[in-house]
Amino acid sequence: SSVPTLNSNLRDIRKSAGYRDGVPLKFDTNSRPDYVSISTFANAKRETLEALNAAGCAMIVTYAHHDILAQASASDRVRWTINTTLRELDDYLMLSQEFGTVSFDLLPFPDPRGFLIEKLSKGLVYKNGYCRPLNRITHFSQSSPWESFLQSAADVAVGALAYCGNVESNPQAV
């Protein structure tokens, strides 16, 4: 498996950038520790993206036009995004005859454990009561960049995508 190699590479990237234990490498420049220079920080993020690519990592991304979810509560927007992404992942895994796991960043729900249990036991639950099992996803968990180098790398990848996705406000992202 490429996961142990990826984890080792991510550990090495952190070490070469001078990151201390317990300090996550994240995309947001505001998360950069004072003892890591801006250029070292940028290189560490670039090397993280290269390590993810070399390991064959892929992302399934959900974008929604603001008007589609404008009337939904913040919680409903997050649920819609998660459910849409999980459906796409499950479909992809089915087509590729693979199985997968999902590790969420910290979930913004009052009962994140109940949310994870629902996904594992029922899958996608629709307003009409229909449940669509997520048969190809075998594990759901919640983690954070403080607890996992892989979660930290995911933060860098998602942050880079969001940065490039906001091209109008970030002309240098092109």
Coordinates of C-alpha atoms in Angstrom, one line a residue:
S1 CA 0.0 0.0 0.0
S2 CA 1.2 3.5 -0.7
V3 CA -0.3 4.9 2.6
P4 CA 2.7 4.0 4.8
T5 CA 5.1 5.6 2.2
L6 CA 2.9 8.7 1.9
N7 CA 2.7 9.0 5.7
S8 CA 6.5 8.7 5.9
N9 CA 7.0 11.3 3.1
L10 CA 4.6 13.7 4.9
R11 CA 6.5 13.2 8.1
D12 CA 9.8 14.0 6.3
I13 CA 8.3 17.2 4.7
R14 CA 7.3 18.4 8.1
K15 CA 10.7 17.6 9.6
S16 CA 12.6 19.4 6.8
A17 CA 10.3 22.5 7.2
G18 CA 11.1 22.5 10.9
Y19 CA 7.5 21.8 12.1
R20 CA 7.4 20.8 15.8
D21 CA 5.3 17.9 17.0
G22 CA 1.6 18.8 17.5
V23 CA 1.7 21.8 15.1
P24 CA -0.3 21.0 11.9
L25 CA 0.8 21.9 8.4
K26 CA -2.3 23.5 6.9
F27 CA -2.9 25.5 3.8
D28 CA -3.9 28.8 5.4
T29 CA -1.0 31.1 5.7
N30 CA -2.3 32.3 9.1
S31 CA -1.7 28.8 10.4
R32 CA 2.1 29.1 9.7
P33 CA 4.1 29.0 12.9
D34 CA 6.4 32.1 13.4
Y35 CA 9.5 29.9 13.3
V36 CA 8.8 28.6 9.7
S37 CA 9.6 31.1 7.0
I38 CA 7.0 32.0 4.3
S39 CA 9.2 30.4 1.6
T40 CA 9.7 27.2 3.7
F41 CA 5.9 27.1 4.3
A42 CA 5.1 27.5 0.6
N43 CA 7.7 24.8 -0.3
A44 CA 6.2 22.4 2.3
K45 CA 2.7 22.8 0.9
R46 CA 4.1 22.3 -2.7
E47 CA 6.0 19.1 -1.5
T48 CA 2.8 17.9 0.2
L49 CA 0.8 18.2 -3.0
E50 CA 3.6 16.5 -4.9
A51 CA 3.6 13.6 -2.4
L52 CA -0.2 13.2 -2.6
N53 CA 0.1 13.1 -6.4
A54 CA 3.0 10.6 -6.3
A55 CA 0.9 8.3 -4.0
G56 CA -1.9 8.4 -6.6
C57 CA -4.3 10.3 -4.3
A58 CA -7.4 11.7 -5.9
M59 CA -10.1 14.1 -4.7
I60 CA -13.8 14.1 -5.3
V61 CA -15.0 17.7 -5.0
T62 CA -18.5 19.2 -4.8
Y63 CA -19.1 22.7 -5.9
A64 CA -22.5 24.3 -5.6
H65 CA -23.6 27.6 -7.0
H66 CA -24.4 30.0 -4.1
D67 CA -28.1 30.4 -5.2
I68 CA -28.7 26.6 -5.0
L69 CA -28.1 26.5 -1.3
A70 CA -28.8 30.2 -0.4
Q71 CA -32.0 29.4 1.6
A72 CA -30.5 26.4 3.4
S73 CA -29.2 26.7 7.0
A74 CA -25.4 26.3 7.5
S75 CA -25.9 22.8 8.8
D76 CA -28.1 21.8 5.9
R77 CA -25.5 23.2 3.4
V78 CA -22.8 21.1 5.1
R79 CA -25.0 18.0 5.1
W80 CA -25.9 18.5 1.4
T81 CA -22.2 18.8 0.5
I82 CA -21.2 15.8 2.5
N83 CA -24.0 13.6 1.1
T84 CA -23.4 14.7 -2.5
T85 CA -19.7 13.9 -2.1
L86 CA -20.3 10.6 -0.4
R87 CA -22.7 9.5 -3.1
E88 CA -20.1 10.4 -5.8
L89 CA -17.4 8.5 -3.9
D90 CA -19.6 5.4 -3.4
D91 CA -20.5 5.5 -7.2
Y92 CA -16.8 5.8 -8.1
L93 CA -15.8 3.0 -5.8
M94 CA -18.6 0.8 -7.3
L95 CA -17.5 1.5 -10.9
S96 CA -13.8 0.8 -10.0
Q97 CA -14.7 -2.3 -7.9
E98 CA -12.8 -0.8 -5.0
F99 CA -13.6 -0.1 -1.4
G100 CA -12.8 3.1 0.5
T101 CA -12.7 4.9 3.8
V102 CA -13.7 8.4 4.8
S103 CA -12.1 10.6 7.4
F104 CA -13.9 13.9 8.0
D105 CA -12.3 17.0 9.4
L106 CA -14.0 18.1 12.6
L107 CA -17.8 18.0 11.9
P108 CA -19.8 21.0 12.8
F109 CA -22.8 19.1 14.1
P110 CA -24.0 18.9 17.7
D111 CA -23.7 15.0 17.5
P112 CA -20.9 14.2 15.1
R113 CA -20.7 10.6 16.3
G114 CA -24.4 10.1 15.6
F115 CA -23.8 11.5 12.1
L116 CA -21.0 9.0 11.5
I117 CA -23.1 6.1 12.8
E118 CA -26.0 7.2 10.5
K119 CA -23.6 7.1 7.5
L120 CA -22.3 3.7 8.4
S121 CA -25.6 2.1 9.2
K122 CA -28.1 3.8 6.9
G123 CA -26.0 5.7 4.3
L124 CA -27.7 8.7 2.7
V125 CA -31.0 9.5 4.4
Y126 CA -33.4 11.5 2.2
K127 CA -36.3 13.7 3.4
N128 CA -38.8 11.2 2.1
G129 CA -37.3 8.5 4.4
Y130 CA -35.5 6.7 1.7
C131 CA -32.0 5.4 2.7
R132 CA -29.3 4.8 0.1
P133 CA -26.6 2.5 1.6
L134 CA -23.0 3.4 1.0
N135 CA -21.9 -0.1 0.4
R136 CA -18.4 0.6 -0.9
I137 CA -17.4 2.9 2.0
T138 CA -16.3 0.7 4.9
H139 CA -15.2 3.2 7.5
F140 CA -16.2 6.6 8.6
S141 CA -14.3 8.6 11.2
Q142 CA -13.5 12.2 12.3
S143 CA -10.0 13.5 12.6
S144 CA -8.1 16.7 12.4
P145 CA -4.8 18.0 11.1
W146 CA -3.5 17.8 14.6
E147 CA -4.1 14.0 14.7
S148 CA -3.0 12.8 11.3
F149 CA -0.5 13.7 8.7
L150 CA -2.9 12.5 6.0
Q151 CA -5.6 14.8 7.4
S152 CA -3.1 17.6 7.3
A153 CA -2.3 16.9 3.7
A154 CA -6.0 16.8 2.9
D155 CA -6.3 20.3 4.4
V156 CA -3.4 21.5 2.1
A157 CA -5.1 19.9 -1.0
V158 CA -8.6 21.3 -0.3
G159 CA -7.1 24.7 0.6
A160 CA -5.2 24.8 -2.7
L161 CA -8.3 23.9 -4.6
A162 CA -10.3 26.5 -2.9
Y163 CA -7.6 29.1 -3.6
C164 CA -7.6 28.2 -7.3
G165 CA -11.4 28.0 -7.3
N166 CA -11.6 31.7 -6.3
V167 CA -9.7 33.0 -9.3
E168 CA -11.6 36.3 -9.5
S169 CA -10.5 37.2 -6.0
N170 CA -7.1 35.5 -6.4
P171 CA -5.7 36.5 -9.9
Q172 CA -2.3 34.9 -9.0
A173 CA -4.1 31.5 -8.6
V174 CA -4.4 31.0 -12.4

